[in-house]
Structures are given as structure tokens and as C-alpha cells.
Coordinates of C-alpha atoms in Angstrom, one line a residue:
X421 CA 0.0 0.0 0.0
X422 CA 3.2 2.2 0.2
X423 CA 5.6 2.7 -2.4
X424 CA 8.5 5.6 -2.1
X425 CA 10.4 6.5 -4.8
X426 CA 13.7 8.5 -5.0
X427 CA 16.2 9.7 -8.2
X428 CA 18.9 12.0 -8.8
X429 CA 19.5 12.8 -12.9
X430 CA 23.2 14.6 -13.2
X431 CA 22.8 16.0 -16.4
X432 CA 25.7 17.0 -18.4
X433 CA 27.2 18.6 -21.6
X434 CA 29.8 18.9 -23.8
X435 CA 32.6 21.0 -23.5
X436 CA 35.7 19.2 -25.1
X437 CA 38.5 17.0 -23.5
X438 CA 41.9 7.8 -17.4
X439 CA 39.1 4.6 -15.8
X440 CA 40.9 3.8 -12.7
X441 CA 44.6 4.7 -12.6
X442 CA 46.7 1.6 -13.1
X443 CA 47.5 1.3 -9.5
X444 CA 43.7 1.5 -8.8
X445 CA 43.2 -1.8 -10.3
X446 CA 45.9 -3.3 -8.7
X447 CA 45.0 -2.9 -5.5
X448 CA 44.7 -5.8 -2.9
X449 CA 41.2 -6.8 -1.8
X450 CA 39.4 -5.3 1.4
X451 CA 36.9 -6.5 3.1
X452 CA 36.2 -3.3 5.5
X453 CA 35.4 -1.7 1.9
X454 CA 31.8 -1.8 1.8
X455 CA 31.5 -1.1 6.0
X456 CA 33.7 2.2 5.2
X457 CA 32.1 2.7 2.0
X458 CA 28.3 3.3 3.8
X459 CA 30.4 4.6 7.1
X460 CA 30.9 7.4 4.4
X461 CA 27.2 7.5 3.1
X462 CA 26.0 8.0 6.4
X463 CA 28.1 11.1 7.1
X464 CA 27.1 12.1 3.6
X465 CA 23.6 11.8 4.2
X466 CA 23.4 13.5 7.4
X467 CA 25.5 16.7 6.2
X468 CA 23.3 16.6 3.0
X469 CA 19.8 16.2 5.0
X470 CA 21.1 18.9 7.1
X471 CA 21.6 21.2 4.1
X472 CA 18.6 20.2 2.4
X473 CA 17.2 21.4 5.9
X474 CA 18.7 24.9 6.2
X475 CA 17.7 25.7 2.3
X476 CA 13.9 24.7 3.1
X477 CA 13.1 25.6 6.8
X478 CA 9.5 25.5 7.3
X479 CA 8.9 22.7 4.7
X480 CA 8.1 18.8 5.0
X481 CA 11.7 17.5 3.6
X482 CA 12.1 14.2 1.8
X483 CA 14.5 12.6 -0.5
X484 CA 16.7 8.9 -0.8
X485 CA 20.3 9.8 0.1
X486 CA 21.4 6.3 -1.1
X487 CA 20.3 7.5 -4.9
X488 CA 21.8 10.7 -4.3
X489 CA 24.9 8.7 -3.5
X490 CA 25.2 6.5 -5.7
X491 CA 24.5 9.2 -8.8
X492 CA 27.6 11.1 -7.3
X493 CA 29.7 8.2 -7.0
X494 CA 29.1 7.6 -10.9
X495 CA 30.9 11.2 -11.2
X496 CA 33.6 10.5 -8.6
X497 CA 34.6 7.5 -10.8
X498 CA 35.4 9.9 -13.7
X499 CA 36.5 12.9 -12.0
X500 CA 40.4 13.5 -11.7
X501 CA 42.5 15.8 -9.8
X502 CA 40.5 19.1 -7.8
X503 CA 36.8 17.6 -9.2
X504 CA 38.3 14.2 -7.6
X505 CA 39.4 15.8 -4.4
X506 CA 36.2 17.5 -3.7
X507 CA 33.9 14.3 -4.5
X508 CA 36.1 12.2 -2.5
X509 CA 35.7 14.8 0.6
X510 CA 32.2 15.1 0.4
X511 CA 31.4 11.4 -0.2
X512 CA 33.5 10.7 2.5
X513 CA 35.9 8.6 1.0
X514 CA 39.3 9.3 3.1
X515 CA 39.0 5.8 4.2
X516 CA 40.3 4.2 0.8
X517 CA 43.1 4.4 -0.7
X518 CA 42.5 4.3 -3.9
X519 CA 39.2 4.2 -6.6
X520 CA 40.2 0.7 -6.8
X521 CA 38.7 0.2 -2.7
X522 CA 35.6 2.7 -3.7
X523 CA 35.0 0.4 -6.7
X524 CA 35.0 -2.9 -4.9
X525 CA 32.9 -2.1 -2.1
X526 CA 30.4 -0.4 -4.6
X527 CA 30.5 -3.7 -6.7
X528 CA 30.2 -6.0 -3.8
X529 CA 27.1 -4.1 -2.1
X530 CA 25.3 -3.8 -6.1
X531 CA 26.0 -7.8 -6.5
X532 CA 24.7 -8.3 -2.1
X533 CA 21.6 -6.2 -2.8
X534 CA 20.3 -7.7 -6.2
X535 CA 20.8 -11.0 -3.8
X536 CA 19.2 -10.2 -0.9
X537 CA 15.9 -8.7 -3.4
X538 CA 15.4 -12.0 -4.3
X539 CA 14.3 -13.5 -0.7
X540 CA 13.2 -10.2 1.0
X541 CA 9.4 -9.8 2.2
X542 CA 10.6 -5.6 1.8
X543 CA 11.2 -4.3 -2.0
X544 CA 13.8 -2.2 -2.9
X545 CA 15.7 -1.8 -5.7
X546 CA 18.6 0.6 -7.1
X547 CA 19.8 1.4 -10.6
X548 CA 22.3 3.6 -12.1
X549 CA 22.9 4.5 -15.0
X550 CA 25.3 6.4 -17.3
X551 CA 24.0 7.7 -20.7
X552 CA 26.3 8.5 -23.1
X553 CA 25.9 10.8 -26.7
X554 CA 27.6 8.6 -29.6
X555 CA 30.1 10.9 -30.1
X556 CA 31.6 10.6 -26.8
X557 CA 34.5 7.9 -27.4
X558 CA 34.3 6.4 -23.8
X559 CA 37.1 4.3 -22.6
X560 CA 37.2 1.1 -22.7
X561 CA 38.1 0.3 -19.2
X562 CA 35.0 2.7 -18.4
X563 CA 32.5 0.1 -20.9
X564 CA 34.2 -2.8 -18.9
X565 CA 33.2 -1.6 -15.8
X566 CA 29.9 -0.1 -16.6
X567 CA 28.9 -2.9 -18.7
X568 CA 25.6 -3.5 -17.4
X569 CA 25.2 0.5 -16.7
X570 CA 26.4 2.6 -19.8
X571 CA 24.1 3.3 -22.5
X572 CA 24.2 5.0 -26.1
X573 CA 21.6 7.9 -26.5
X574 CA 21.7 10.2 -29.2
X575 CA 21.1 13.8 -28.0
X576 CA 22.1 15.8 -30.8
X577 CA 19.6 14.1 -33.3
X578 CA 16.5 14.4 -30.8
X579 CA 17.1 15.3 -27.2
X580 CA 13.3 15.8 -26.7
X581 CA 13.5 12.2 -27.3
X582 CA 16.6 10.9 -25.3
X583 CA 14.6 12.8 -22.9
X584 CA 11.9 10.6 -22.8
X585 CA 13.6 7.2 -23.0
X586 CA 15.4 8.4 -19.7
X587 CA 11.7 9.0 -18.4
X588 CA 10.8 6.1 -18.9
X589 CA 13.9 4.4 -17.6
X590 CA 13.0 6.0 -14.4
X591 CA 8.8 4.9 -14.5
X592 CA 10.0 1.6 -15.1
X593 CA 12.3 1.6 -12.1
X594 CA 10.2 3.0 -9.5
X595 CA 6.8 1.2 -10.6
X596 CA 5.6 4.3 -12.4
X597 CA 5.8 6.5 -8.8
X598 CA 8.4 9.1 -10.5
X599 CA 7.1 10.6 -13.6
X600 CA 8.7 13.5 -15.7
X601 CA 11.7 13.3 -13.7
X602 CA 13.0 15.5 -16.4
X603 CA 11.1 18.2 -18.2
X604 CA 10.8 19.2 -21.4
X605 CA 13.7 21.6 -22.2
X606 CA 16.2 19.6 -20.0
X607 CA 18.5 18.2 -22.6
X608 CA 19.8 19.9 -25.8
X609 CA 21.7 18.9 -29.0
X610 CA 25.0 20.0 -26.6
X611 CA 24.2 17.5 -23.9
X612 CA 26.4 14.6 -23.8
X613 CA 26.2 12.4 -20.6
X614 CA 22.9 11.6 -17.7
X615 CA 24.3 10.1 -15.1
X616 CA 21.5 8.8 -13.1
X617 CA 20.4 6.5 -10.0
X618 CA 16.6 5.3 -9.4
X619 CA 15.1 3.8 -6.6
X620 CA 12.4 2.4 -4.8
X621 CA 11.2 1.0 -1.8
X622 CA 7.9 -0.7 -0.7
X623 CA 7.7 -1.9 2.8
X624 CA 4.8 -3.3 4.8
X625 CA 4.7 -2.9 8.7
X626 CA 5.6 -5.8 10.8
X627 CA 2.6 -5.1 12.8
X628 CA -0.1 -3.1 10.4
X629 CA -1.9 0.1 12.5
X630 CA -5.7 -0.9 12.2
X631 CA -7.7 1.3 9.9
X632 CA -10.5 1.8 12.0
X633 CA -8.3 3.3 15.1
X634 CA -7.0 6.0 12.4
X635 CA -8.6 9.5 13.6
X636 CA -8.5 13.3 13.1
X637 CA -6.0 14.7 15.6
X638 CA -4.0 18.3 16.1
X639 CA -0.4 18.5 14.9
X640 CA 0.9 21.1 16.2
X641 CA 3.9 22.1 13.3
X642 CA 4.4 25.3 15.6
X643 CA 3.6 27.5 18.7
X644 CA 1.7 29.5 16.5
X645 CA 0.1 26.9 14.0
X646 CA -1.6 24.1 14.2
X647 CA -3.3 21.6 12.1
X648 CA -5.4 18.3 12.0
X649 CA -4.0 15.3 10.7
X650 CA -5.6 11.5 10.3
X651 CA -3.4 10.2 13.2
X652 CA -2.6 6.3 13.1
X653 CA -2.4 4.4 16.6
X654 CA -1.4 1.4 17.8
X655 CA 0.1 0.1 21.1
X656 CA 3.0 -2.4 21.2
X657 CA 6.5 -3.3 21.5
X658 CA 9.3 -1.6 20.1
X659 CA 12.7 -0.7 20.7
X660 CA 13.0 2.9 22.3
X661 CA 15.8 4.9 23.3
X662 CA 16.0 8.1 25.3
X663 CA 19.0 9.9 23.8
X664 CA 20.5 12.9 25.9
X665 CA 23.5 13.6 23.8
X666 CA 20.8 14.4 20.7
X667 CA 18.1 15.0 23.1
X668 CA 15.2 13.2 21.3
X669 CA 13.7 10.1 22.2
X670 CA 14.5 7.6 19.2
X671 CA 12.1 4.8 18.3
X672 CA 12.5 1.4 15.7
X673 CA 9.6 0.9 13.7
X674 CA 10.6 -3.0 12.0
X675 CA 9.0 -3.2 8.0
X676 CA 8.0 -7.0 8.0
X677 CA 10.7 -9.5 7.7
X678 CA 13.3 -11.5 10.0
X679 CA 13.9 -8.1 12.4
X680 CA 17.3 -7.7 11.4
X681 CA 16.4 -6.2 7.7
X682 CA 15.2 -2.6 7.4
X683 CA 12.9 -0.2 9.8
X684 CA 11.7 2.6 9.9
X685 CA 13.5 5.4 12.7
X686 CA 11.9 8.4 14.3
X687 CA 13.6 10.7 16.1
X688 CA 11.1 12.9 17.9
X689 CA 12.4 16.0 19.8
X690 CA 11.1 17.9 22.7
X691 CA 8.7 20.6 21.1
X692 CA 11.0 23.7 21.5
X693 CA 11.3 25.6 18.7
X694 CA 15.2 24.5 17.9
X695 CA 14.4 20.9 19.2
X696 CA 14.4 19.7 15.7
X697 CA 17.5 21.6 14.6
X698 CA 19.4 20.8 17.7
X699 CA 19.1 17.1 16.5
X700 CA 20.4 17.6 13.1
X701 CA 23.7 19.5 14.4
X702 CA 24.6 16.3 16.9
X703 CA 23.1 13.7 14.8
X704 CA 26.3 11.9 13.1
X705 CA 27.2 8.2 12.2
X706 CA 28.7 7.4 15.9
X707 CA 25.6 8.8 17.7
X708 CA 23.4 7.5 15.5
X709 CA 24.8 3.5 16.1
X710 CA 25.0 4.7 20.0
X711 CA 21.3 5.3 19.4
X712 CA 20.5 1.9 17.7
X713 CA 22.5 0.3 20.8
X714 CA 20.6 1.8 23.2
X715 CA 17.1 0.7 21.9
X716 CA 15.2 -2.0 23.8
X717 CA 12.3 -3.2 23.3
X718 CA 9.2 -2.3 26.0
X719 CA 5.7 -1.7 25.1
X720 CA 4.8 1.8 23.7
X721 CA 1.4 3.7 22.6
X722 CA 2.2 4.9 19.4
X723 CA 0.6 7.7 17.3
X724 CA 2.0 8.1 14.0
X725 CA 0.4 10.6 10.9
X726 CA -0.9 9.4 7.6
X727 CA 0.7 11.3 5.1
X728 CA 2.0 11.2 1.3
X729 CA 3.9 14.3 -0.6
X730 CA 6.1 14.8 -2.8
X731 CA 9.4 17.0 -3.3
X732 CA 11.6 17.7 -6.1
X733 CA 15.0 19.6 -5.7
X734 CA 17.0 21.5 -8.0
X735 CA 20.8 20.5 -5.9
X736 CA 23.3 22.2 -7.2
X737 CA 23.0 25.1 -4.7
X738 CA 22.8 22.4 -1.9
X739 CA 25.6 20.3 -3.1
X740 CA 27.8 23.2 -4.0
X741 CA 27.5 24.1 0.2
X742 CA 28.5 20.6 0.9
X743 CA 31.5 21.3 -1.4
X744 CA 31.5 19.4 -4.2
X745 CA 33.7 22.0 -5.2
X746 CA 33.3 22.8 -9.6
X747 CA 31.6 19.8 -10.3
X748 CA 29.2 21.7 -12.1
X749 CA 31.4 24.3 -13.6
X750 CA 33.7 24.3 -16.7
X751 CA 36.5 23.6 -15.4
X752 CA 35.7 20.1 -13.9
X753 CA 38.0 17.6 -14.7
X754 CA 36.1 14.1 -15.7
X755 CA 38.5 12.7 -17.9
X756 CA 37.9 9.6 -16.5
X757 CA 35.1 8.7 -18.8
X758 CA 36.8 9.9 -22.3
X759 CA 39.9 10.9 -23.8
X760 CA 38.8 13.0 -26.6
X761 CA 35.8 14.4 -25.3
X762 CA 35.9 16.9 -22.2
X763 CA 32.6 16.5 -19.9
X764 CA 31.6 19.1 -17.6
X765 CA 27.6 18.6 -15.9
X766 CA 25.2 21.1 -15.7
X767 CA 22.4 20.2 -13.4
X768 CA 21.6 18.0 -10.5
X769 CA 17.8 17.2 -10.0
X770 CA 16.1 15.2 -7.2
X771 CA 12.7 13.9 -7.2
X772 CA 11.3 11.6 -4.0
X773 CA 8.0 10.5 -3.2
X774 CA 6.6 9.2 -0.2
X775 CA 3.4 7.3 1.4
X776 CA 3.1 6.0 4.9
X777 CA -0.6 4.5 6.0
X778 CA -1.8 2.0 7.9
X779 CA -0.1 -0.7 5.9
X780 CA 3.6 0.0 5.6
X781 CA 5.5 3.2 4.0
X782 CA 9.0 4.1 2.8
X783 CA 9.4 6.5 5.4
X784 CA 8.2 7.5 8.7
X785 CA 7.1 9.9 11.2
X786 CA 7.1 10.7 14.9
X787 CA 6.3 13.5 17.8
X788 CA 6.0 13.3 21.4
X789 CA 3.7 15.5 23.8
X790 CA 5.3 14.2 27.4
X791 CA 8.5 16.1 28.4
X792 CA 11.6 14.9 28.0
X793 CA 11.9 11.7 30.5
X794 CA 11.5 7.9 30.4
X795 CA 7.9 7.1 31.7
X796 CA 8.2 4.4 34.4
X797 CA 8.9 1.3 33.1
X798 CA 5.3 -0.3 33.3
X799 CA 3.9 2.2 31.7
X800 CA 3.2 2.3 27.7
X801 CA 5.5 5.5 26.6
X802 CA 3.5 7.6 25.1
X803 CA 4.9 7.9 21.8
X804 CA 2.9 10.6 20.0
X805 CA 3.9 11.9 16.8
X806 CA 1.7 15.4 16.8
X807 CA 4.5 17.8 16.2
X808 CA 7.8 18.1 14.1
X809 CA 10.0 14.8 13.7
X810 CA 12.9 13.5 11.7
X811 CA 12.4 10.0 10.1
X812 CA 15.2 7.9 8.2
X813 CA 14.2 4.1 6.5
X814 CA 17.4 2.5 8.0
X815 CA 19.0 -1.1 6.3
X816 CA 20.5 -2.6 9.1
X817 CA 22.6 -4.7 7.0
X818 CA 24.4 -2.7 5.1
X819 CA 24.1 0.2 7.7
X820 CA 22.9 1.9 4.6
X821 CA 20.2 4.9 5.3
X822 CA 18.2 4.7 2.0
X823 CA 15.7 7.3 2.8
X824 CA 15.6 10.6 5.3
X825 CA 12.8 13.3 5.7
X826 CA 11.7 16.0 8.3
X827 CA 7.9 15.9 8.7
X828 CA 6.5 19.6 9.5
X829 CA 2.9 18.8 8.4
X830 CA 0.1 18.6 6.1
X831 CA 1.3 20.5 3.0
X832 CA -0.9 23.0 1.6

């Protein structure tokens, strides 16, 4: 009953110009690649939700920081020298030493997560992409390692249609959730590569909220304004954690499976009006695990909003804060894809969409009215999302965070 969707398109053109350096691909396996490698996504996506936060303050927020990953590591694999430097800083990837550990941990975790689809009660799935004008003589290193990824599209004969096969590409991907990812006028004759990454995720509660317990309830999105909401209920057990170095109470909400899969995590502050920002500035990788570490499970009374919305982002303002440095500017360097062509990108686009009802969702919500203190321990905690929260769809496997949003309210 839930589906959530999530793709960044990095669209780029033309301007005129090695694959992984020879020591690269001679490097000696590691198995800590793929731990490091989402170590590094987590920081990513935290900085980037973060941002994503600052440039919309009063709005609901939502977007998959695994596809926004994954679309960037496509360009880090090209990029050389400064354009290299900066990705590799803001994908936080000091932990390899070479492309050659950034390539194997992002091979192992592709070929583990087509595996694990196959036997999973949750669905999600992730595709990149790299779309390529015929003109561009990419290397042949690059077609070896993108075999299954690269793609010939022909943007100077009709871009209007390149444009639409890339559409499509993306409908097909996400079960038809994200349509018109780009618009018409996008591409040109000029344009020469999409690099893209589509994703989607359907989960179904381990236990479903009933229907008929679902009611009209205040959410209070600030001192001064207040809305009603249909507000889900349920009471049960779940693993809880009262967190005093972020200061929110942090809750585990399983999607159905073995328990050790993927959940749903809200992190519900007091209702101050920098509770929710407060959260953001201490909320990193390390306090994030302590958080998981601390959960155990005890018996809650849980009230969580129905919502769905939408949200597309134009990111290169938001990435150019994080400091991806000129990635989208002339003078990047992603000679990694071609030798006779030089490739500079132009745009960055994000589109995400979410639903969360009584069944399951791709992302979450939560709020709490009691202050900031455990309730005695044979009590339900009240757990009641009627204000401002921060919600992430966790995989606990991979320790990947494939989807983050702030929830503010009812959009208008």
C-alpha cells in the first residue's frame, strides 16, 4: 500500500576534452570496503539532510540519500584531480586508498543487494545509469566496468526524445511512482552524458496500525500553527531509546521480515522551537549507532500521521554548500570517462516521493507530547507523533540509510 520513490538525474554537456589509474586496479582486496564505504554514506547523508534542511526551513523534507549517492559516485569515478578531491571529501571517502577500494565495495554491495531482493518480504531496488551521446569515445576500461550501466543515447539528433527514454527508464524503475523526472527543455543537442540512479522502496509494517483506530488529531507544526491530521495508533513493543547527547527520544519501527532487515527510525524531539535543529547539528554516524545500541524493546502507545507528498530539488546550490567544489562548472575535470571528449555537468535534480498509511511506507514519522523523560517502566511510553519529527528508513545490514525526511505537516 506504500511505495517511495527516489532519483537524482546529473545532467551533463559537452565542452571538449583515465578509468581507474593503473594502480587502482591493482590494489589488494578489502573486506572493510563496503562497511567504510556506507560509514561514508551515512556522514554524507546527514550533512546533506542537514543542508537540504537549512535551504527549506519550514517545509516537509524528503529525499533517498542512497540515490543521491550513488548518482555522485558515478561522477567520482570519472572525475580527476581538484573535481576528484572535492567528491572524494564530500562522499566521505578518506578511508580508501585508492578508486580501486571505492570500486569494490560499490561492486560487492550492487551484487549483495540484487541478492538479498530475491528473498526479501521488503522491496527495494537501485539502478544507475550512465547515458552516453555517440560521439563521446568512452574508454574502454569505463564500458568494462559499466557494462551493465552505460548506454548510447543520441542527443544531438533528438534530445526531446533521449529525454523521454530516460523518463521512462526511471517509470519503469520506481513502478511508475516518478514521472517527468525531467522536463521538457532539459537536454539539448549539446548534452552529452545523464548520469542517473533510481530507486524504490515498498515496505509493509511488521505489525499493520488498524484502519479503523486511524482519527482526526491536532499536529501542532508550531507554537503558532496548528493543524489536523488522520493520526494512526497502535500500542505495542518496540525498541526505544531516550538519547540525551541528541536529546530526542528515538524509536524502531521493523517493516516486515526477520527483524534484522530494514525499519523505519523516528527521532522525535522535545517541542522547543530549535528541538528539531538541535538534533540535526549532533546527529552523526557514531551517535546515530549509539542510538540503535541503546534501543530495547518495552511496550509503547504509538501515534504516528498518515501522510503522502512529494518533493523535487533542483541540488546544485545544496551540493555546491556541501562542497563538491566545480563539479558543475567548466573547469571540472572528468577525464575519466573519455579521452577525446571533455565532460563538464550542468544540473543536479532530485525527485522523492513518499506514502506511509496504515499498511507499511517508505518513510516515517514521529512527535511526542510528554517532556523529555522515560515514563516508568510499566507504563506504555507515550509515543505521539503530533509535532515536528525526523524519520530515516534504515537497512541494518548494510548500515545503509536509504531514505531521510523531516515531517513539519500537512502541505498546503
Amino acid at each position: 500500500m506504500l511505495c517511495k520513490i527516489f532519483l537524482l538525474a546529473i545532467i551533463a554537456t559537452l565542452v571538449r576534452c583515465d578509468c581507474l589509474s593503473e594502480n587502482d586496479v591493482s590494489g589488494i582486496f578489502n573486506k572493510d570496503a563496503k562497511v567504510n564505504l556506507y560509514t561514508g554514506q551515512q556522514a554524507f547523508t546527514l550533512s546533506l539532510l542537514d543542508a537540504i534542511n537549512k535551504a527549506t526551513p519550514n517545509e516537509n523534507v524528503f529525499f533517498s540519500p542512497y540515490s543521491t549517492y550513488h548518482a555522485l559516485l558515478l561522477a567520482y569515478f570519472g572525475a580527476k584531480n581538484q573535481t576528484e578531491d572535492n567528491l572524494r571529501k564530500t562522499l566521505k571517502l578518506e578511508w580508501a586508498d585508492s578508486k580501486f577500494d571505492v570500486m569494490q565495495a560499490y561492486r560487492i554491495e550492487t551484487h549483495e543487494r540484487a541478492r538479498r531482493s530475491q528473498n526479501s518480504s521488503v522491496e527495494f531496488t537501485s539502478a544507475d545509469k550512465l547515458y552516453f551521446a555517440p560521439k563521446v569515445e568512452v574508454k574502454e576500461c569505463m564500458k568494462d566496468l559499466f557494462h551493465d550501466e552505460l548506454e548510447t543515447l543520441d542527443f544531438e539528433k533528438d534530445p526531446e526524445a533521449a529525454r523521454e527514454t530516460i523518463n521512462k527508464w526511471v517509470e519503469d524503475v520506481t513502478k511508475n511512482n516518478i514521472k517527468d523526472i525531467l522536463v521538457p527543455g532539459s537536454l539539448s543537442a549539446q548534452t552529452t552524458v545523464v548520469l542517473a540512479n533510481a530507486a524504490y522502496f515498498k515496505g509493509s509494517w511488521a505489525s499493520k496500525f488498524d484502519p479503523d483506530l486511524t482519527q482526526k488529531e491536532i499536529f501542532y507544526a508550531s507554537a503558532e500553527k496548528q493543524t489536523f491530521v488522520d493520526m494512526m495508533s497502535k500500542k505495542g513493543h518496540f525498541n526505544h531509546a531516550l538519547n540525551e547527547h541528541l536529546g530526542a527520544h528515538v524509536l524502531e519501527i521493523p517493516y516486515e521480515g526477520d527483524g534484522t532487515e530494514m525499519s523505519f527510525l523516528v527521532f522525535l524531539p522535545p517541542f522547543t522551537p530549535n528541538g528539531l535543529d538541535s538534533v540535526l547539528e549532533k546527529l552523526n554516524p557514531e551517535s546515530l549507532q549509539r542510538a540503535l545500541d541503546d534501543g530495547t524493546s518495552r511496550e509503547v502507545d504509538l501515534k504516528l500521521p498518515k501522510f503522502s507528498f512529494e518533493k523535487r530539488y533542483e541540488f546544485v546550490p545544496i551540493l555546491e554548500r556541501m562542497g563538491v567544489g566545480d563539479l558543475f562548472q567548466s573547469t571540472a575535470n572528468l577525464a575519466g570517462f573519455s579521452d577525446s571528449h571533455k565532460i563538464s555537468l550542468d544540473d543536479a535534480v532530485h525527485k522523492a516521493k513518499i506514502d506511509v498509511d496504515e499498511s507499511g511506507s517508505t518513510a516515517a514519522a514521529a512527535t511526542v507530547l510528554f517532556s523529555f523523560r522515560s515514563s516508568r517502566p510499566l507504563d506504555p511510553l507515550q509515543f505521539h507523533c503530533n509535532h515536528p519529527f525526523l524519520f530515516l528508513i534504515y537497512d541494518h545490514r548494510s548500515r545503509a540509510i536509504l531514505f531521510s525526511g523531516i515531517y513539519r505537516g500537512p502541505e498546503n
